[in-house]
Coordinates of C-alpha atoms in Angstrom, one line a residue:
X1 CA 40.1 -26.1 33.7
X2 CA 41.9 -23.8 31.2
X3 CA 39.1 -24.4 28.8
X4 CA 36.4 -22.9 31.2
X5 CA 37.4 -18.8 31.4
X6 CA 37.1 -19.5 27.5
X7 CA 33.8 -20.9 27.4
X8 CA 32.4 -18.4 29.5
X9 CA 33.4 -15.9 27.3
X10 CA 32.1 -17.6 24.5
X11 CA 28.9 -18.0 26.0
X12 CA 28.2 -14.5 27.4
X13 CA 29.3 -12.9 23.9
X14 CA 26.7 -15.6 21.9
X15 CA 23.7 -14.4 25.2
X16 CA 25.1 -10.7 24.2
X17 CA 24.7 -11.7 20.6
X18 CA 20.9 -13.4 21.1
X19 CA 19.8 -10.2 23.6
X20 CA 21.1 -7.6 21.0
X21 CA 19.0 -9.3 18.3
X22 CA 15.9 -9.5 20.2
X23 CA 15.8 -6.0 21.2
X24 CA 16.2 -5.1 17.3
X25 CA 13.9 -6.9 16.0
X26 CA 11.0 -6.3 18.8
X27 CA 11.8 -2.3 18.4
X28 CA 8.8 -0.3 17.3
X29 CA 8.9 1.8 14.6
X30 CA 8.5 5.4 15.1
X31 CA 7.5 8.2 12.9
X32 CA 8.5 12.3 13.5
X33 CA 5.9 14.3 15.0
X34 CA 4.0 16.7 12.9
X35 CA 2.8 20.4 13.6
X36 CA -1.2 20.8 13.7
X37 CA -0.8 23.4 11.2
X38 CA 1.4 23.1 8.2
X39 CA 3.8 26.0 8.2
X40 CA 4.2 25.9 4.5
X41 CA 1.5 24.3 2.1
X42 CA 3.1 22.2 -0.2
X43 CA 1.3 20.4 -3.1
X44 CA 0.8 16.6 -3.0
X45 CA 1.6 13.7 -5.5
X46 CA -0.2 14.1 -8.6
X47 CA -3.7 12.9 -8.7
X48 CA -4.8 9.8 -9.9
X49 CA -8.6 9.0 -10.8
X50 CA -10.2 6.6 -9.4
X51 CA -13.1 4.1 -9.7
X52 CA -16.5 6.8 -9.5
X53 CA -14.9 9.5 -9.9
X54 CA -16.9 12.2 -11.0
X55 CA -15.5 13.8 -14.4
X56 CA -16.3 16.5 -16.1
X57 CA -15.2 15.8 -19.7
X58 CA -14.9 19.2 -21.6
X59 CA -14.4 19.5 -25.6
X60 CA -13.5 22.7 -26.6
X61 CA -16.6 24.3 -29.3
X62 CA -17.6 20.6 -29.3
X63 CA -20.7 20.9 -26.5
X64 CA -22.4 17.2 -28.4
X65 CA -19.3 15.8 -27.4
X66 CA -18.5 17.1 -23.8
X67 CA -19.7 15.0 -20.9
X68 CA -19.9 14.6 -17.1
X69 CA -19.7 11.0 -16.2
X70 CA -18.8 8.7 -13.3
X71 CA -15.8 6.4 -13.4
X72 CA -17.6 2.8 -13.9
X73 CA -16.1 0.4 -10.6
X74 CA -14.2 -1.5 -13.7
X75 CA -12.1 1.9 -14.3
X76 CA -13.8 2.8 -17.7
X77 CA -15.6 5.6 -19.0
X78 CA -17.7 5.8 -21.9
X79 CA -18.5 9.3 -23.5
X80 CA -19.9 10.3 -27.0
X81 CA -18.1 8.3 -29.6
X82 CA -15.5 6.8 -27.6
X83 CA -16.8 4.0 -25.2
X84 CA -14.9 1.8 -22.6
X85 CA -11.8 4.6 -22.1
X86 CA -9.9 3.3 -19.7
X87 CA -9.5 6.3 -16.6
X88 CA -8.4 4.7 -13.3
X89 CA -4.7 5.1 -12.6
X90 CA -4.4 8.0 -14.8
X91 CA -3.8 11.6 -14.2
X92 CA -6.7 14.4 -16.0
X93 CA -3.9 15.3 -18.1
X94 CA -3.2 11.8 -19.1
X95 CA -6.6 10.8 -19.9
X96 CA -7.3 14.2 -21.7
X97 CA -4.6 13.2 -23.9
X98 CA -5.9 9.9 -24.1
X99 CA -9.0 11.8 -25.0
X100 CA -7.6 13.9 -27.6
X101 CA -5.7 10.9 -29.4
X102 CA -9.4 9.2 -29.7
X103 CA -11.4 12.2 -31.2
X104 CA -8.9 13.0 -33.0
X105 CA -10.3 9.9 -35.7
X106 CA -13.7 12.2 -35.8
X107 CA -12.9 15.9 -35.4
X108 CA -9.9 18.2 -35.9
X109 CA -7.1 18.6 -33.4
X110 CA -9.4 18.5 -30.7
X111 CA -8.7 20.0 -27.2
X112 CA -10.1 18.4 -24.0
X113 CA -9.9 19.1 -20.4
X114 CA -10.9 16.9 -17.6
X115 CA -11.9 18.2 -14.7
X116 CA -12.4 15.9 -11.6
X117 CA -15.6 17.4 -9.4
X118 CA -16.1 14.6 -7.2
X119 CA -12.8 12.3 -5.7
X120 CA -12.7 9.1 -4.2
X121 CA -9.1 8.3 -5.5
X122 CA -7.4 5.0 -6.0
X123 CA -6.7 3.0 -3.3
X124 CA -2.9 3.5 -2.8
X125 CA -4.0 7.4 -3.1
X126 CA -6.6 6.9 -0.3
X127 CA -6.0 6.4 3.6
X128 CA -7.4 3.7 5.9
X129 CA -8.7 4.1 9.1
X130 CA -10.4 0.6 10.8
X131 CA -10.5 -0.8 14.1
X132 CA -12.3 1.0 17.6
X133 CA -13.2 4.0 15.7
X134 CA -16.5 6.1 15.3
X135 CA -17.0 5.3 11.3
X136 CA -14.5 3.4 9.7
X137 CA -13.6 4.8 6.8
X138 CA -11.6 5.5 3.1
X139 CA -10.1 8.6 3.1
X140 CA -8.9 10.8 -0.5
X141 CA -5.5 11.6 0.7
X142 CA -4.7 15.5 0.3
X143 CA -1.7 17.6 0.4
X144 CA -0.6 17.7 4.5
X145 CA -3.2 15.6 5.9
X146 CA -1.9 14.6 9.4
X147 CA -3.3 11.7 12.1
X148 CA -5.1 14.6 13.7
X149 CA -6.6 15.9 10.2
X150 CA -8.1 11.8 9.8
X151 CA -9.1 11.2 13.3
X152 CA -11.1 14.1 12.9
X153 CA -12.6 12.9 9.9
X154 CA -13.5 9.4 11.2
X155 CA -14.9 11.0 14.8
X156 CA -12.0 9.8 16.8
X157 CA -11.7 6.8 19.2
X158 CA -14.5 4.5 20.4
X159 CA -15.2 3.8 23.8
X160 CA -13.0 1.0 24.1
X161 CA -10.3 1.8 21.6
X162 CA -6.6 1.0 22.4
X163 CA -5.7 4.0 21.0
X164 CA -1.6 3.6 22.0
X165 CA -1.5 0.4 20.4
X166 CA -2.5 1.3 16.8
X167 CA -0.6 0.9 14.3
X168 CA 0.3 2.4 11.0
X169 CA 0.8 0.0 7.9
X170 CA 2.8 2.1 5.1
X171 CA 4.1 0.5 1.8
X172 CA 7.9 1.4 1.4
X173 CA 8.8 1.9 -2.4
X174 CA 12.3 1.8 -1.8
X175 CA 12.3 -1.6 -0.6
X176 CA 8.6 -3.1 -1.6
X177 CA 7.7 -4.3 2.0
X178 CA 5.3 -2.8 4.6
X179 CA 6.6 -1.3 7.4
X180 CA 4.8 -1.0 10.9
X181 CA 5.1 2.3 12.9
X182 CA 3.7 2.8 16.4
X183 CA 0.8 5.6 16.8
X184 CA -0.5 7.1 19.9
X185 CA -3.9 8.1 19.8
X186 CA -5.0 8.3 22.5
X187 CA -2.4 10.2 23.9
X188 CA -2.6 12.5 21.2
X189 CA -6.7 12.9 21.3
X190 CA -7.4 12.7 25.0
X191 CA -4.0 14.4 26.5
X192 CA -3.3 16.5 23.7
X193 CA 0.5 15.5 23.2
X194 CA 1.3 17.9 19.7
X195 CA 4.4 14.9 19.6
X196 CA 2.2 11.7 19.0
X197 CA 0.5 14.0 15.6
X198 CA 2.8 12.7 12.3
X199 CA 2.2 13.3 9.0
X200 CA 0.8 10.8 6.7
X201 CA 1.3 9.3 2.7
X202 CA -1.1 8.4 0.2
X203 CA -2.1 4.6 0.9
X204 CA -1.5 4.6 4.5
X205 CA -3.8 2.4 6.7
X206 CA -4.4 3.0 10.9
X207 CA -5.5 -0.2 12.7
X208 CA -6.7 0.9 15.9
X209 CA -6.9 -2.3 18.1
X210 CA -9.4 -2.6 20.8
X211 CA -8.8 -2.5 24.9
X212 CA -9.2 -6.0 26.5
X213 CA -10.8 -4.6 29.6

């Protein structure tokens, strides 16, 4: 009988334990709510070209050898005298200089400039939206661009969307995994709630699931 006040105790702290765990690890994640309009513009990560991309390839008193091309869906490019350049991944400055380094075997310190005219960005520079939507779509991220800024792009909800159970899929450097955050769409498109608007990152993806009645 001495033995039972102890195993009670025992047993409520391990029920503590198991209800303590399950409420952590069934928690939703939660992002901070952003402001329709950014109070200050700030500029985004630098840009990284994509496959078809438009370029506009520009070699200074060297008109024969400037160029506007589209980046091939391998990542290449191929302009005069220099074919099969590899583009995707790189910034304009970085394939300029790539650029440079290559005409350099034909012409004197050359000077190039790439100009990117038409973006469709790489995939971990573009954001996601599938599910109950109007037109699923790939979107280039840009500087600021909020869950109202790509609803709006996409033409919001579908009839039957659940749109407060999407979800946001975000790759986190610091630790390498994908982490899941809650969104509320609906409440944010069809009630107006200025809380359920957060900001979004380059490579994001929205799954917007849909109602089962």
């Amino acid at each position: 009988m001495r033995l039972r006040p102890m195993y009670l105790a025992l047993l409520a702290q391990a029920m503590a334990g198991l209800a303590l765990s399950s409420c952590v690890s069934g928690r939703t994640n939660e992002l901070p709510p952003a402001s329709y309009v950014a109070t200050q513009e700030v500029p985004g990560e630098q840009y990284l070209i994509g496959p078809l991309d438009q370029l506009n390839i520009f070699v200074w008193r060297n008109p024969e050898l400037s160029a506007k091309v589209q980046v091939r869906p391998d990542g290449r490019i191929t302009t005069p005298l220099i074919s099969d350049m590899p583009a995707v991944g790189k910034t304009p400055a970085m394939l300029a200089d790539d650029m440079k380094l290559a005409l350099s075997e034909y012409i004197k310190e050359p000077i190039v400039s790439v100009i990117v005219e038409n973006f469709s960005g790489t995939f971990s520079q573009q954001v996601r939206i599938v599910g109950a939507t109007e037109k699923p779509a790939a979107l280039p991220y840009r500087a600021n661009l909020t869950v109202l800024d790509a609803m709006i792009a996409v033409g919001g909800l579908s009839e039957y969307a659940a749109g407060n159970r999407a979800k946001l899929v975000r790759y986190d450097r610091a630790t390498g995994k994908q982490v899941e955050y809650h969104l509320r769409l609906s409440s944010l498109l069809k009630n107006g709630d200025s809380k359920a608007n957060v900001r979004l990152q380059p490579g994001d993806v929205i799954i917007i699931p849909e109602s089962m009645f």
